Short mmCIF file of C-alpha atoms and ligand atoms in Angstrom, two decimals:
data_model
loop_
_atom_site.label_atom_id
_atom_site.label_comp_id
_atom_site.label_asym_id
_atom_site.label_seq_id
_atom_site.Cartn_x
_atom_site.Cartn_y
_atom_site.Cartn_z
CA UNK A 10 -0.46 8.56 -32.29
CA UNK A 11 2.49 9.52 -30.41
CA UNK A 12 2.48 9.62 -26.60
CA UNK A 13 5.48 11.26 -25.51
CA UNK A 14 5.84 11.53 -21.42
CA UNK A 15 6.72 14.56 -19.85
CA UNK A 16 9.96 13.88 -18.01
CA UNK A 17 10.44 17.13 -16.26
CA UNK A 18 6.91 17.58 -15.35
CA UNK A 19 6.59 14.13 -13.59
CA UNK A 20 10.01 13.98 -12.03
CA UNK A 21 9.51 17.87 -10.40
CA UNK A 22 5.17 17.07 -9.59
CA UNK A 23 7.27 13.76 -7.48
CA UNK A 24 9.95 16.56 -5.89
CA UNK A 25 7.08 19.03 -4.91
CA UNK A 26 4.83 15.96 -3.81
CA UNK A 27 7.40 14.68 -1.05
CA UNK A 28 7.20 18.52 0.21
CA UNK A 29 4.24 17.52 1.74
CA UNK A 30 5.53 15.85 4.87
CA UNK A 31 6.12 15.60 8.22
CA UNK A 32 9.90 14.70 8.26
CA UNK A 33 12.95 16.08 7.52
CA UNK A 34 13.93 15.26 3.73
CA UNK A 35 14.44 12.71 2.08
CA UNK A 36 12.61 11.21 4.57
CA UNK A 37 8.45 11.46 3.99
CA UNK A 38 5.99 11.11 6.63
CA UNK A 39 2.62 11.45 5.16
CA UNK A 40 0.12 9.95 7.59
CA UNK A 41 -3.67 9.42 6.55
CA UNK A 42 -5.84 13.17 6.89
CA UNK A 43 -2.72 14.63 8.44
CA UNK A 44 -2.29 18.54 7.43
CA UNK A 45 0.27 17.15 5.43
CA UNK A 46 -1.94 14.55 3.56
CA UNK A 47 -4.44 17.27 2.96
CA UNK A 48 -2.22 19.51 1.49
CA UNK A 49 -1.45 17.01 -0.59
CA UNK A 50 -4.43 15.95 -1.83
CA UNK A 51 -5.55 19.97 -2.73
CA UNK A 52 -2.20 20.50 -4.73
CA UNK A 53 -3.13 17.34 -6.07
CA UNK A 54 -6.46 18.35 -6.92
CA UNK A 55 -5.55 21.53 -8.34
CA UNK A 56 -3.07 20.01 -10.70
CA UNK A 57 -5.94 17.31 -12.45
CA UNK A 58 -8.10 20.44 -12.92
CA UNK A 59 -5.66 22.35 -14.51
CA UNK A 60 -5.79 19.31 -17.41
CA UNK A 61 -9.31 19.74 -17.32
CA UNK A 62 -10.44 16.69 -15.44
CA UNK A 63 -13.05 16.31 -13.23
CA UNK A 64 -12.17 15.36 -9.58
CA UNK A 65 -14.81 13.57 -6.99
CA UNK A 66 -14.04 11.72 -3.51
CA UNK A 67 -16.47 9.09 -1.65
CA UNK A 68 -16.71 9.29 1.61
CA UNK A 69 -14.18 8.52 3.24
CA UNK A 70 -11.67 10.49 0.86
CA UNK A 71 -11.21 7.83 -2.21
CA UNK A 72 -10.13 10.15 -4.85
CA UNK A 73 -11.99 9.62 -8.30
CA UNK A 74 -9.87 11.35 -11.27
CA UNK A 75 -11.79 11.13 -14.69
CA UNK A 76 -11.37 12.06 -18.29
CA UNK A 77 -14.39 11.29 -19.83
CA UNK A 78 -14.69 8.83 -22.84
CA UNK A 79 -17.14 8.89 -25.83
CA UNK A 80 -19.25 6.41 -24.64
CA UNK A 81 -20.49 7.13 -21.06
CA UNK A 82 -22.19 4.08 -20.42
CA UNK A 83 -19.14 1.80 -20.80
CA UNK A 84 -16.98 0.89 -17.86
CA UNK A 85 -14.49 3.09 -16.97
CA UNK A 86 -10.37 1.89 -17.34
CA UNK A 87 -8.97 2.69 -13.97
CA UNK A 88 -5.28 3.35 -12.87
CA UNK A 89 -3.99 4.51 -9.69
CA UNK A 90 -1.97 4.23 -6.18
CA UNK A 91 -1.36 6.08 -2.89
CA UNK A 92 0.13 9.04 -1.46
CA UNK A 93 -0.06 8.07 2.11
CA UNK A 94 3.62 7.45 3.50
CA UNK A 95 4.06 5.38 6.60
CA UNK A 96 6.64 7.33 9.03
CA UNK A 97 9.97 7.77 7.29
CA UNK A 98 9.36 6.21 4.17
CA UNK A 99 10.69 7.45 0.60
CA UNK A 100 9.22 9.35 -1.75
CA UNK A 101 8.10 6.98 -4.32
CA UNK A 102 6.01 4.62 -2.86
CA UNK A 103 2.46 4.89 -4.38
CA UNK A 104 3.70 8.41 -5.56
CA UNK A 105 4.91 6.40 -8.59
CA UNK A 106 1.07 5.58 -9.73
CA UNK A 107 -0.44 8.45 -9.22
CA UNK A 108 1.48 11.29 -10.61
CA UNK A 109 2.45 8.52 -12.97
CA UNK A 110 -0.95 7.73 -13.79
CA UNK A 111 -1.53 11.40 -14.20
CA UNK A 112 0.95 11.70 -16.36
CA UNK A 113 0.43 9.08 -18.65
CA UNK A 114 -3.74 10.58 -18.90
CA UNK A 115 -1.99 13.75 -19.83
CA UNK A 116 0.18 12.05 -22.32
CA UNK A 117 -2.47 10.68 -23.86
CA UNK A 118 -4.64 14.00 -24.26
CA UNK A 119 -1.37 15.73 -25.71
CA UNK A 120 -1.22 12.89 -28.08
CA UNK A 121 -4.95 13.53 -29.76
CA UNK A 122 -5.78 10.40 -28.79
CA UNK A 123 -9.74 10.21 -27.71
CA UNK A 124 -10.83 7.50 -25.42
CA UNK A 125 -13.85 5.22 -25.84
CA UNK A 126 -14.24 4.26 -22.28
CA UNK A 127 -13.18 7.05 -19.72
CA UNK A 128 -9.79 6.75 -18.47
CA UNK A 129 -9.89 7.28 -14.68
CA UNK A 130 -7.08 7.81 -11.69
CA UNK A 131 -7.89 7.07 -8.31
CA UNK A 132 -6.45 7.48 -5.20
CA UNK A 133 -6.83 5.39 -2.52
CA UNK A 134 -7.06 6.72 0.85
CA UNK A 135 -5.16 4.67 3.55
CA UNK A 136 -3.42 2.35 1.77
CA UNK A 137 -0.79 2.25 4.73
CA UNK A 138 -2.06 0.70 8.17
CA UNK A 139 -0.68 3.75 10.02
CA UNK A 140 -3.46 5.05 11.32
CA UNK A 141 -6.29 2.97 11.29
CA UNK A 142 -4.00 -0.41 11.92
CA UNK A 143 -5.39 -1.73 8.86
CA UNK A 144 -3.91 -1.20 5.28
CA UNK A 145 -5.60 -0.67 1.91
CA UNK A 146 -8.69 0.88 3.92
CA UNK A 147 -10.06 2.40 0.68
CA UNK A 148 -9.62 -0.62 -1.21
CA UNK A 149 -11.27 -2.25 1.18
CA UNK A 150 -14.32 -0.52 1.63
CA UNK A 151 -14.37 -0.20 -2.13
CA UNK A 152 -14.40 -3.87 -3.13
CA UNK A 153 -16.76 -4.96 -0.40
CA UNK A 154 -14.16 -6.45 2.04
CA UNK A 155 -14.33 -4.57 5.02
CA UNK A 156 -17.91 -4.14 6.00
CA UNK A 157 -18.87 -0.04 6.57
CA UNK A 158 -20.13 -1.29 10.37
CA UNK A 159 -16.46 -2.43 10.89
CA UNK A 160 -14.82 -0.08 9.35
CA UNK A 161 -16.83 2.88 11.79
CA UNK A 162 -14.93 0.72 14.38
CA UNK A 163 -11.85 1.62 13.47
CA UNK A 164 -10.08 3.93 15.38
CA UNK A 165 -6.46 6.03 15.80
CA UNK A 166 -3.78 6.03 18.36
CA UNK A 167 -5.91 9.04 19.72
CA UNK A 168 -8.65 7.35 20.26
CA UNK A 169 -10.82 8.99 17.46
CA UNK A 170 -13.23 7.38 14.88
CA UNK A 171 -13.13 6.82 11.05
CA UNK A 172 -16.51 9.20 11.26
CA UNK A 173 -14.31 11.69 13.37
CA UNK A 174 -11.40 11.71 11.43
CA UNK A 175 -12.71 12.00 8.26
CA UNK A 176 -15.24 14.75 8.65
CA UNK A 177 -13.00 16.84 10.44
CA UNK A 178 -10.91 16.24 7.08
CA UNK A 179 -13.99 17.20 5.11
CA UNK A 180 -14.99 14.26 3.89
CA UNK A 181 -18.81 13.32 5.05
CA UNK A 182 -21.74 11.10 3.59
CA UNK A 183 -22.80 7.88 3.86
CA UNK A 184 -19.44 4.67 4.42
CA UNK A 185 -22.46 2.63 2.63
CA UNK A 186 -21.90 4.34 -0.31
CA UNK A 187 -18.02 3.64 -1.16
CA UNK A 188 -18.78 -0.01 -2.43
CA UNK A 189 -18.42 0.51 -6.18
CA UNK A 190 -20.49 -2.43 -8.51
CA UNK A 191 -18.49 -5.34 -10.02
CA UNK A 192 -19.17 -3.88 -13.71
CA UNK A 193 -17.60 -0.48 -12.82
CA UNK A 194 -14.36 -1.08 -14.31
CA UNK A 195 -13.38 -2.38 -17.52
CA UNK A 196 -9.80 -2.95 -16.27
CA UNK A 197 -7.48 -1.51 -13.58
CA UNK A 198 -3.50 -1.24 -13.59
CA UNK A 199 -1.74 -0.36 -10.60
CA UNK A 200 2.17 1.54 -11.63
CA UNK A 201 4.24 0.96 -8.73
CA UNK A 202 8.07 0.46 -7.60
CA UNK A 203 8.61 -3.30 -7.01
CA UNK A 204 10.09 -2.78 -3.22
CA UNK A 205 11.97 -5.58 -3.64
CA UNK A 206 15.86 -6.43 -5.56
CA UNK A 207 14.69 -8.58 -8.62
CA UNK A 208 14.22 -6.37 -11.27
CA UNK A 209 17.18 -4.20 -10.78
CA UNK A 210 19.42 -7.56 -9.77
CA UNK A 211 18.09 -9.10 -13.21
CA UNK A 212 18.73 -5.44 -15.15
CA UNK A 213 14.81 -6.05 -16.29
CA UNK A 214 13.50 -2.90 -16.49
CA UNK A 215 10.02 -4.02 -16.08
CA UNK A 216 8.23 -6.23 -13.93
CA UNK A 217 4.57 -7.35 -14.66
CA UNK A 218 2.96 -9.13 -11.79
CA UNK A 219 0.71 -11.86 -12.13
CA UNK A 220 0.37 -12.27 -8.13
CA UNK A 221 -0.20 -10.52 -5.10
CA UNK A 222 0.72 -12.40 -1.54
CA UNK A 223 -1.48 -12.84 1.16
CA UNK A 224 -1.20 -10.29 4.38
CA UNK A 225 -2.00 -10.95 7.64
CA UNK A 226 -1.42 -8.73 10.60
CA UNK A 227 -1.82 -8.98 14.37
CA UNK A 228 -1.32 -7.58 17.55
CA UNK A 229 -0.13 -9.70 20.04
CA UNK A 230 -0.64 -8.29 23.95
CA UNK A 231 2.00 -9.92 26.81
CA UNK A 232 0.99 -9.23 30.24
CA UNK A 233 3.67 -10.17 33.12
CA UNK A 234 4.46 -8.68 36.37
CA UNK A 235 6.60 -5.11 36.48
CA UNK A 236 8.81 -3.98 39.81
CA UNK A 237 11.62 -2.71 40.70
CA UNK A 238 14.79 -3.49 38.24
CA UNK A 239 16.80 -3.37 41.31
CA UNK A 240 14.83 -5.21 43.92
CA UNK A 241 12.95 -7.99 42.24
CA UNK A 242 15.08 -10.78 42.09
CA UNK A 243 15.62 -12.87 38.65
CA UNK A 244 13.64 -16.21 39.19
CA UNK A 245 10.86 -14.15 40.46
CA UNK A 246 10.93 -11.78 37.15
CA UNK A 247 7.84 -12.29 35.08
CA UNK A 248 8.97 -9.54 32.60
CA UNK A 249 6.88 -8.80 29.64
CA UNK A 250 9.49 -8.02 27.27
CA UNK A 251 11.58 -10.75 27.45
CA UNK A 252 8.36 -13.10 26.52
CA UNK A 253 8.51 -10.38 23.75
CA UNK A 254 11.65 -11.46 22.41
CA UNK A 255 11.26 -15.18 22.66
CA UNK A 256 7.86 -14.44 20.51
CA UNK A 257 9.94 -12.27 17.80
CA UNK A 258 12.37 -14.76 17.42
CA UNK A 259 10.03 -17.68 17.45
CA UNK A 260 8.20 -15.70 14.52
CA UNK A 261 11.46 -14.97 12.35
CA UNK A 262 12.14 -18.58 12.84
CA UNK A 263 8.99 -20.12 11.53
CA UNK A 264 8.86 -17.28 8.92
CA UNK A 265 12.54 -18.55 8.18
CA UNK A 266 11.70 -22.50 7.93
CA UNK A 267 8.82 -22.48 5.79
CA UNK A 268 11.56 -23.38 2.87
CA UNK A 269 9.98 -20.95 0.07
CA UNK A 270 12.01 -17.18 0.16
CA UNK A 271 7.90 -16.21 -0.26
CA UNK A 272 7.51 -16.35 3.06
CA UNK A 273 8.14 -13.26 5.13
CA UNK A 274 7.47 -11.99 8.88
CA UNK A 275 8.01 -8.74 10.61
CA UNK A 276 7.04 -7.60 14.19
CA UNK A 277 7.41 -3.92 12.96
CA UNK A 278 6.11 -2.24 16.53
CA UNK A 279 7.00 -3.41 20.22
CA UNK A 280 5.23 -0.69 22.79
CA UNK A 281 6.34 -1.71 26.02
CA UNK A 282 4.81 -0.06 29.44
CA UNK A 283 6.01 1.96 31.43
CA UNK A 284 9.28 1.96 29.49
CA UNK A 285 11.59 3.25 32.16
CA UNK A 286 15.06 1.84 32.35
CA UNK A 287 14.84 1.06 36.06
CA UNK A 288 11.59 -0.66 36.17
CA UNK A 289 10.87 -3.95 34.58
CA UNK A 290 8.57 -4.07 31.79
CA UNK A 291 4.64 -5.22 33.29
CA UNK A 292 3.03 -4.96 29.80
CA UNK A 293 4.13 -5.41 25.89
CA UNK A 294 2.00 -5.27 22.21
CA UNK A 295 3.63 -6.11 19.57
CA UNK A 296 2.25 -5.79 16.09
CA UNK A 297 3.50 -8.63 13.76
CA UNK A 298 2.69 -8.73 9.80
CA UNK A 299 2.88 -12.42 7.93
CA UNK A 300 2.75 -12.98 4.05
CA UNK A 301 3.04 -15.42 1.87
CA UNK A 302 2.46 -15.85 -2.25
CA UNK A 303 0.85 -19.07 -0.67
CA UNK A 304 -1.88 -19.52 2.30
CA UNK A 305 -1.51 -22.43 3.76
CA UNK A 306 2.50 -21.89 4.27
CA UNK A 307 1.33 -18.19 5.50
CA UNK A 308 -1.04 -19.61 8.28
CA UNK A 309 1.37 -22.24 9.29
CA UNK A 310 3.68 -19.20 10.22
CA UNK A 311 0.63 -17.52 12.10
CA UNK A 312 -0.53 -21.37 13.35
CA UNK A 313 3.36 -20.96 15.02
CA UNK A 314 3.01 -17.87 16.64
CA UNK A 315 0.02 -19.20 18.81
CA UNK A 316 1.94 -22.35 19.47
CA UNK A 317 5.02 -20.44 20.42
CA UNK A 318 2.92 -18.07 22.62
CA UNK A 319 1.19 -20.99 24.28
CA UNK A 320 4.76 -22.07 25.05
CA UNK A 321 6.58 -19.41 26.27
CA UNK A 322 3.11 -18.19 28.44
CA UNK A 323 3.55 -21.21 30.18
CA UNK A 324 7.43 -21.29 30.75
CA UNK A 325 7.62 -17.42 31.63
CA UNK A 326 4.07 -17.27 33.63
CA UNK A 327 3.09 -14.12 31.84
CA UNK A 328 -0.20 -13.91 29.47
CA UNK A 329 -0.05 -13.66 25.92
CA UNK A 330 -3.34 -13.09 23.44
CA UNK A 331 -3.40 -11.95 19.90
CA UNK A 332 -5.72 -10.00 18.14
CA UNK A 333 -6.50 -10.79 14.53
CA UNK A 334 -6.33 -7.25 12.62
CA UNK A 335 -6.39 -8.91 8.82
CA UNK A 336 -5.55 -11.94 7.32
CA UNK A 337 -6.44 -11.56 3.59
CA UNK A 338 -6.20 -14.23 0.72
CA UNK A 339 -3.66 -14.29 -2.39
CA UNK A 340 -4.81 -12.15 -5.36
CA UNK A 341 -4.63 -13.02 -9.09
CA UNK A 342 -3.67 -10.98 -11.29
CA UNK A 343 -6.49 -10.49 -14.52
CA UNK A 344 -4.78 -12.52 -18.23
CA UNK A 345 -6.73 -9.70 -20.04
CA UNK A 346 -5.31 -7.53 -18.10
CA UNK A 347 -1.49 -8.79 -17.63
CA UNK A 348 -1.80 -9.74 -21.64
CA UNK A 349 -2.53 -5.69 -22.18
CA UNK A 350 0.55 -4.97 -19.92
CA UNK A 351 2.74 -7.73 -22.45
CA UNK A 352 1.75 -6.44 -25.34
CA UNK A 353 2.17 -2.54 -24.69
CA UNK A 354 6.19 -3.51 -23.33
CA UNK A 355 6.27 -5.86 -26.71
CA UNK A 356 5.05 -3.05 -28.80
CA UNK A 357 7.25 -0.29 -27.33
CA UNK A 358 10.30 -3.30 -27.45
CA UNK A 359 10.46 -3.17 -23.70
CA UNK A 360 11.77 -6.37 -21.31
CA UNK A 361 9.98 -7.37 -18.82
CA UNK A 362 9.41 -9.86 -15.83
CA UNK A 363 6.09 -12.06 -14.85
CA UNK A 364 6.54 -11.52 -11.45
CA UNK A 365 4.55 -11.74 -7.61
CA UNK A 366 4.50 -8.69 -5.38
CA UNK A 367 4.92 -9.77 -1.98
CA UNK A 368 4.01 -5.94 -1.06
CA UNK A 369 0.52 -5.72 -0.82
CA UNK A 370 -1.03 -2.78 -2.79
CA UNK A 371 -4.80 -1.73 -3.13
CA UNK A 372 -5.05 -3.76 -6.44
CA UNK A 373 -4.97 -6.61 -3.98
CA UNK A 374 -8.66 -5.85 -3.23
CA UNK A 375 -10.05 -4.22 -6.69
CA UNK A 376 -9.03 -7.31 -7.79
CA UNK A 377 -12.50 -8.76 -6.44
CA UNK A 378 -14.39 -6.03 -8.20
CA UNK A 379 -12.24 -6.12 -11.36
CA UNK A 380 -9.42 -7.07 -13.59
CA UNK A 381 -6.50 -5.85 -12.35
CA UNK A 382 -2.41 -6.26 -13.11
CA UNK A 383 -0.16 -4.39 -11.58
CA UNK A 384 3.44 -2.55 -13.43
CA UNK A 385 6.68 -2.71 -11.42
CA UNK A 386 9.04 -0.77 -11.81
CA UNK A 387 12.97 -1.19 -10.07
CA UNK A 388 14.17 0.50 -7.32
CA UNK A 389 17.75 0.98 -6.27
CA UNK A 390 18.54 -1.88 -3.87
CA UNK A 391 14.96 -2.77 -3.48
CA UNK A 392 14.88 -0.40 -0.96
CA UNK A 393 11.23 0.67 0.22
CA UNK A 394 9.71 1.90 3.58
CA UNK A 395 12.62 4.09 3.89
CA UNK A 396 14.07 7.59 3.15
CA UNK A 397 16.69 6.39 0.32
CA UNK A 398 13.85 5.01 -0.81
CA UNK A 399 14.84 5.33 -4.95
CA UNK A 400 13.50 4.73 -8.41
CA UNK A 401 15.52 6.13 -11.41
CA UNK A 402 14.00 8.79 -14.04
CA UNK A 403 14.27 6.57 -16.91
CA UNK A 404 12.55 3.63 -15.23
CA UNK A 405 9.83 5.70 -13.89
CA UNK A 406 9.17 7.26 -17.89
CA UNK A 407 9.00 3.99 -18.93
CA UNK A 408 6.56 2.90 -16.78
CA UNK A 409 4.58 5.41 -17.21
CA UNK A 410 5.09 5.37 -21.15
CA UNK A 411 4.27 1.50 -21.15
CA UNK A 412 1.28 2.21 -18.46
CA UNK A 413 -0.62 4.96 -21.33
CA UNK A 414 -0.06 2.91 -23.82
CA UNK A 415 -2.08 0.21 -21.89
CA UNK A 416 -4.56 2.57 -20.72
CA UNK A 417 -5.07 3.92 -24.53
CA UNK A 418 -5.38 -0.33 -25.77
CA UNK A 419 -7.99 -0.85 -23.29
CA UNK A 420 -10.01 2.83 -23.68
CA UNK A 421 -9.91 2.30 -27.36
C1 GLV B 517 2.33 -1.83 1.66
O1 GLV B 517 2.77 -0.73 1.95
C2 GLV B 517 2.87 -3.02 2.24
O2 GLV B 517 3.22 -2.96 3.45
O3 GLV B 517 3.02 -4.00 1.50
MN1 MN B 518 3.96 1.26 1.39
MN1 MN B 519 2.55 1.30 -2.00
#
């Protein structure tokens, strides 16, 4: 059996795939149910049908990709990623694993090869917090983490519901329903671009992670006094925003001692009211997000942030609360599964890199429904979350050469 990748295919399906955006280009905006997402998702549609496999979504828009095996009643190996983009990200993010992982199912039916177990591609909906303020969404719902009561909950900038935003996206029927059972898959491999500089720094053109650190998120809401920015006079000033940047700091600080480079903090938004130049800020939320390959050293950087609050509160006589959005455990990586991932880059005389990803991905969560390893591939710089955003052709055939031949060991 030879399984021969499509180069052109896969590297134009990734051109015409960051088409569907809502920025400029390179950038990609690609926001949860956003015209652009559902574009998307029909082109994407379209494209598995035209290799003759059958296409079904949950209910909140997971997207189930399957080419049936010879023996139905056997779990089904899984691959897939994401094609939401937070706001001016890149075009490979997630992109990577699923045209990838469409690619390498196409690979395999060009090749004659016939699988045991059905070989199936998902696509998570949501993986990105954009939206809802939570990330991996599908994942979640999926594996049993988020409840379907708190997930209903959840709502948008706009104000608008899960329920509302998904059924005016077409996607009804029962949240209950998404949880899949523990014995549903055999295996699942995530192909993804590592986001960070060690495989490209190392010239290791594979990565195969073992790990996945533990995200937490928060908002944290500062309340102080606003005025006029000419009349009120400084030792009166209760101003929200400067509490703000005490907190940031006090955050990259404790993010910065923790002595392992594991540990990593980012307040990411800072929405201060009534942002006018000439009027001192009354109100600020920032949204923070704390990880860590290792828990304990990850709460002591959240344990900080309250402490700091607590502190600055008192010395700048403003309020300061935080609201916990997610705080999620470490995930391990399956041995069947990573030893599947070895062998396939041994076989086809590839290196590669045991490695953790301290990006959080949706195999984060199937990994408490199944066995799951995830395949990194580099990108330039270790660049992510951004329009130059970059992962070369050769690197992303040979993941997705090493990721069918994986899918074909464990289908067999
Ligand atoms: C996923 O996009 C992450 O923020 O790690
Ligand atoms: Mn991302
Ligand atoms: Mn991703």
């Amino acid at each position: 059996m030879k399984i021969e990748i499509d180069r052109d295919r896969l590297l134009s399906e990734i051109e015409v795939l960051s088409s569907f955006s809502d920025a400029d280009p390179p950038a990609v905006t690609r926001i949860v149910f956003s015209p652009a997402d559902l574009k998307a998702r029909a082109w994407l549609k379209s494209l598995c049908e035209e290799s003759e496999l059958s296409v079904r979504y949950d209910a909140i828009g997971n997207t189930f990709v399957r080419w049936n095996g010879s023996d139905h009643a056997a779990p089904a190996v899984g691959t897939g990623s994401h094609i939401d983009a937070i706001p001016n990200a890149g075009k490979y993010d997630g992109v990577v694993g699923v045209l990838g992982g469409l690619e390498a199912i196409r690979a395999l039916q060009r090749s004659g090869f016939r699988p045991r177990n059905s070989v199936e591609l998902l696509v998570f909906t949501a993986e990105e917090p954009t939206r809802f303020g939570i990330g991996c969404l599908g994942s979640r719902l999926l594996s049993g983490t988020l409840s379907p009561r708190a997930a209903q909950k959840l709502t948008d900038q706009e104000g608008s519901t899960l329920d509302e935003v998904r059924s005016k996206a077409g996607f009804g029927g029962e949240v209950e329903n998404v949880r899949l059972p523990g014995d549903y898959y055999k295996a699942f491999i995530e192909l993804h671009i590592e986001q960070g500089p060690l495989l490209e720094r190392d010239r290791i053109p594979l990565g195969v992670v073992t790990k996945i650190a533990a995200p937490a998120s928060l908002n944290v809401f500062i309340e102080g006094s606003g005025g006029h920015a000419g009349g009120v006079l400084m030792p009166d000033r209760r101003d929200a925003l400067c509490a703000a940047a005490e907190l940031i700091l006090a955050i990259e600080n404790a993010a910065r001692a923790s002595g392992a480079i594991d540990t990593v903090a980012t307040v990411g938004i800072c929405e201060v009211f009534p942002s006018a130049v000439n009027s001192i800020p009354s109100r600020v939320r920032l949204s923070a997000d704390i990880r860590d390959t290792d828990l304990k050293r990850r709460d002591a950087v959240m344990q900080e942030l309250e402490a700091s609050s607590a502190s600055i509160s008192a010395k700048r006589h403003v309020s300061i609360h935080s609201e916990l959005l997610n705080a999620d455990a470490p995930g391990d990586c399956s041995s069947a599964v990573i030893d599947a991932l070895t062998a396939s880059c041994r076989k086809l005389g590839f290196k590669f890199l045991p490695m953790v990803s301290r990006a959080y991905h949706d195999s984060l969560f199937m990994g408490r429904i199944a066995p799951v390893a995830m395949l990194f591939i580099p990108c330039r710089n270790g660049y992510s979350h951004r329009p130059d955003e970059y992962a070369s052709p050769d690197d992303i055939v040979r993941g997705t050469l090493v990721l069918a031949e994986t899918l074909a060991a464990l289908s067999s």
